[in-house]
Amino acid sequence: MSTATAIDVLPFAALVGEEHALAARADDTVQGVSPSLVVEPADEAEVSAVMREASRQRLTVVVRGGGTTLAWGTPPRRCELLLSTRRLDRLVEHQPGDLICVAGAGMTLAALQAHLGRAQGHRQRLMLDPPVPPEVATLGGIVATGCSGPLRTRYGTVRDLLIGVRFVLADGTVGHAGGKVVKNVAGYDIGKLLTGSLGTLAVITQVALRLHPAAPDSRVVLLDDSTPEALAARVQGLARLPVTPSCVDVIWPDRTCAVRVDSSAEGAERQVQIIAARVGGRILGEGEAAALNSSLAQRPWMGDGVVAGIAAPRSRLAELIRLAGRHADEVVVRGLIGVAEARLGADPAPITALRNGVEQLGGHLVLHRSPLPLRDLVWPAAAGAAVELMRSVKHALDPQGVLAPGRHLGGI
Amino acid sequence: MDSGLVAALARAVPTGGLITAPEALRTYECDGLTGHRVVPSAVVLPESTDQVAACVSACHQARVPFVARGAGTGLSGGALPVADGVVICLTRMRAILDVDIQGQRVTVQPGVANLQVSDAVRANGHYYAPDPSSQSVCTIGGNVAENSGGAHCLKYGFTTTHVVGVTLVTPDGRVTTLGGAVADAPGYDLLGVVVGSEGTLGIVTEVILNIIPIPETVRTMLCGFASMSAAGLAVSAIIAEGITPAAIEMMDRLAIEAVEAAVHADYPRCQAVLLVELDGPRAECASTFARVEEICRQSEAQEIRVAADASQRAMMWRGRRAAFAAMGRISPDYYVQDGVIPRGRLAPVLDGIAALEQEYDLRVANVFHAGDGNLHPLVLYTGSHHGEGDRALELAGRILDLCLSEGGSITGEHGVGSDKACAMPKMFSEGALEVFTRVRAAFDPDGVCNPGKVLPTPRLCGEVPGPYRPHPLEIAGVATRM
Ligand SMILES: Cc1cc2nc3c(=O)[nH]c(=O)nc-3n(C[C@H](O)[C@H](O)[C@H](O)COP(=O)(O)OP(=O)(O)OC[C@H]3O[C@@H](n4cnc5c(N)ncnc54)[C@H](O)[C@@H]3O)c2cc1C
């Protein structure tokens, strides 16, 4: 797809060791763009040296964590070098007493959760359940895509959990922002800038994250109703109740809404009773709830259809369900916060129709997972002063366009 | 100042919206960091986004620096004018533009006071969560710029969690929106960078806020301890257990003494008190509250009082809120420090501060947001005693060093401003500062927007700031610090 620039491999081999500067193979291809070289630096200093060398050779670089979301965004215009964060996989610290941890960007989500689980006398977790396989997806990748799952309803996204970040710019400059304390206003919040930046601004090398205790118990209520309006009315009724659900996911065409409460045994029981009494619904037994829970985060990602991320005003819930129901095969709406994920076929017409509809509601749609022929539909139209500012920020941090050029909104 | 610019500013704002008379300009010479003072060349009071944009454009064209200003309660000199520059004061933009209860959004102009937002939605069962102690006066624009916190941000998050969109006038006078009422705006999260940028990336002229339902129930307790470290250990134990109270505030003996002298809040006479508040669904709150009580007992609390009703709760908070203003009762002068430490390290850091008191032969009163490790040590001194002010300042600096040595931060909520710009290299590497500089230049390539703040400059860092003086609001009793 792209004309590869000739790479001088030797300097990279000298920096990271020959066994970590490898000729790229077919499965290293990024959205149809084939790199020549895969480099696996061992630490931040090596990342910096690799980036400096790549800039010097005027190569373009795509960062790969677990490779689970490399298809997000538009294809990079070029990519000669794939920088793998695989070896940046160390747990730097876990402070259970402070509910924070610091880890290398290449650590997988599952490995982190396993480490946290091993802390004696604590049951802490990173409250993120993104729709990617946790044994493969890395922390850095999750931050770079900003992806999240059902838990977002209660704990927010990675934006809300990231308290510090270390990173390397295209020219090798090593930067950091935030720290490892939960409250901190010193310096610009570069962590938020990098969240969702799809590797176009910097290589994330290390993250500090806020943790939460895992609740001892969990109960699920299913709210069923036949029309989007009736279902939406129940969700809006739920919003007024004195309950704190972790997940409120409307699933269509299943005509149901899964409400999960994570709390103490007593707290969870009382809350589901309140919900059932006030907005109706069926409290699930343990087995049924467990089965539903394990599938929740994966819907609507099962199979390999196109998945769109949608956001719309909270108050337009019924219209959003109806609209998505019309154009998508399956949609999950986080009912309390106005975001949704919808699975569609590869036909552009329903995607465009859904996008137009969502925009009329005052929202927007981005394709997360989509095949190459749909690349022009990935981002909504981008214009205006905000996009100009985004371009300026990209230019300020990566003036030569080294990092995944073209992958982000508006060809940034 | 260039007469062309003055004329352009006069055209940009309504009659009466341009101030150039020297006496009138003095009102704007400082913010809450009263030791730093600079008289600006002009102050404008625009009333709309377009007027702000016109003022900014005029300054930008003339390459004259400008500084945004809200209520001027900032404690780090963020709104300190630039000599020969213009202050753009947003206090005439104080309309609440839209209230959407179902969508849980309120859209305001930047000059709206923090508390007005909650006042506007309380009848509908909602409120705006971030609650700086200055909330009756400080503006939403200032809150956005400082990413302000408050006692209840422990559970609900700081300003950045609750601001979902802004209209920004960029430093060259263009108008843009970042974020919006709807989540996940495509593209980079520039909103996340603008919040907390201390007015250095542009002027915010409209803000969309997230409001949340008022919790079903609130429970509050006051616990007395025989030592600060015992109270610190109790806080660490509560946090480590995974309990997130709505607030955990801590005060030491000196602070309690001052408060008792000032407002007679009837606090236990002991070495340290914790004020712990929980809120949420009744079902959740009751069991957690009992558990917190148990933890405090295990941590050897000498006395535990539970507020039986709203008036007792108000009394407990009254003591806490009065703490800063009350310092005048025990010391003629004081310097407020703002630093952060990991929450598991409260006890050793408090011991470290006690050691510094000895070393400097000065008293330090501690009043702070213990739940998120945000310390506000008040270094007490007598300005009229030769050299004591300088010693106090030095001691305050040593406390920051202590915070940093524990892996903490030089500011948790008051911001860097002009006060701590020179301390930034203690916390951030050269590379990190370079990144900040580049991001800033992406928004403001000509360096006209609040220059000299946040990032160190040689000119700035050669100067020594003056001592702390109480903010006029504190003297007037309108607000207390933090
Ligand atoms: C008694 C007292 C108690 C306090 N308690 C707390 C507390 O509990 N928690 C806390 O976090 N802070 C506290 N503060 C600090 C202060 O109130 C906050 O920082 C507040 O957000 C400042 O708001 P302001 O309107 O006074 O802003 P100003 O002081 O006028 O300005 C602050 C900064 O914001 C910028 N700015 C103002 N408006 C805009 C705008 N529209 N667009 C862009 N930039 C803008 C200014 O340039 C400046 O850098 C306290 C201060 C006092 C005096």
CSV table of C-alpha atoms in Angstrom, one decimal, chain A residues 30-31 62-63 67-76 130-133 137 141-149 152 195-200 297 301 305-310 334 340-341 366-372 375 378-379 404 406-409 412, chain B residues 184:
chain,number,residue,atom,x,y,z
A,30,VAL,CA,-1.3,-2.4,10.3
A,31,GLN,CA,-4.6,-1.8,8.4
A,62,VAL,CA,3.2,2.8,14.8
A,63,VAL,CA,3.2,1.7,18.5
A,67,GLY,CA,-2.3,-5.5,18.9
A,68,THR,CA,-6.0,-5.9,19.8
A,69,THR,CA,-7.1,-2.4,18.6
A,70,LEU,CA,-4.6,-1.7,15.9
A,71,ALA,CA,-7.6,-1.5,13.5
A,72,TRP,CA,-9.1,1.5,15.4
A,73,GLY,CA,-8.8,4.8,13.6
A,74,THR,CA,-7.9,5.3,10.0
A,75,PRO,CA,-4.9,3.5,8.4
A,76,PRO,CA,-1.6,5.3,8.9
A,130,PRO,CA,-12.9,-2.8,27.9
A,131,PRO,CA,-14.1,-5.0,25.0
A,132,VAL,CA,-10.7,-6.4,24.4
A,133,PRO,CA,-9.1,-9.7,25.5
A,137,ALA,CA,-4.6,-6.0,25.6
A,141,GLY,CA,-3.1,0.4,24.4
A,142,ILE,CA,-6.2,0.7,26.5
A,143,VAL,CA,-5.1,4.3,27.4
A,144,ALA,CA,-4.3,5.1,23.8
A,145,THR,CA,-7.7,4.0,22.6
A,146,GLY,CA,-9.6,5.2,25.6
A,147,CYS,CA,-11.8,2.1,25.4
A,148,SER,CA,-14.1,1.1,28.2
A,149,GLY,CA,-16.9,-1.2,29.0
A,152,ARG,CA,-18.0,3.0,32.9
A,195,THR,CA,-6.0,9.1,26.3
A,196,GLY,CA,-7.6,8.2,23.0
A,197,SER,CA,-4.8,9.7,21.0
A,198,LEU,CA,-4.2,6.4,19.2
A,199,GLY,CA,-0.5,6.6,19.4
A,200,THR,CA,-0.3,9.7,17.3
A,297,ALA,CA,-18.4,-6.7,28.2
A,301,TRP,CA,-18.1,-7.1,19.9
A,305,GLY,CA,-18.8,-7.1,12.4
A,306,VAL,CA,-18.2,-3.3,12.3
A,307,VAL,CA,-18.5,-1.7,15.7
A,308,ALA,CA,-19.5,1.9,16.1
A,309,GLY,CA,-19.1,4.0,19.2
A,310,ILE,CA,-22.0,6.4,19.6
A,334,ARG,CA,-25.0,2.6,28.7
A,340,ALA,CA,-23.5,3.2,23.1
A,341,GLU,CA,-21.7,0.6,21.0
A,366,VAL,CA,-17.1,6.9,15.3
A,367,LEU,CA,-16.3,3.6,13.8
A,368,HIS,CA,-14.0,1.6,16.2
A,369,ARG,CA,-13.7,-1.7,14.4
A,370,SER,CA,-14.2,-1.6,10.7
A,371,PRO,CA,-12.7,-3.2,7.5
A,372,LEU,CA,-10.5,-1.2,5.2
A,375,ARG,CA,-12.0,3.8,6.1
A,378,VAL,CA,-14.4,6.0,10.5
A,379,TRP,CA,-14.4,9.6,11.6
A,404,ALA,CA,1.1,7.0,13.0
A,406,GLY,CA,-3.2,9.8,9.4
A,407,ARG,CA,-4.6,7.6,12.0
A,408,HIS,CA,-6.7,10.2,13.9
A,409,LEU,CA,-9.6,12.5,13.2
A,412,ILE,CA,-4.1,13.9,11.9
B,184,ASP,CA,-16.7,11.3,23.9
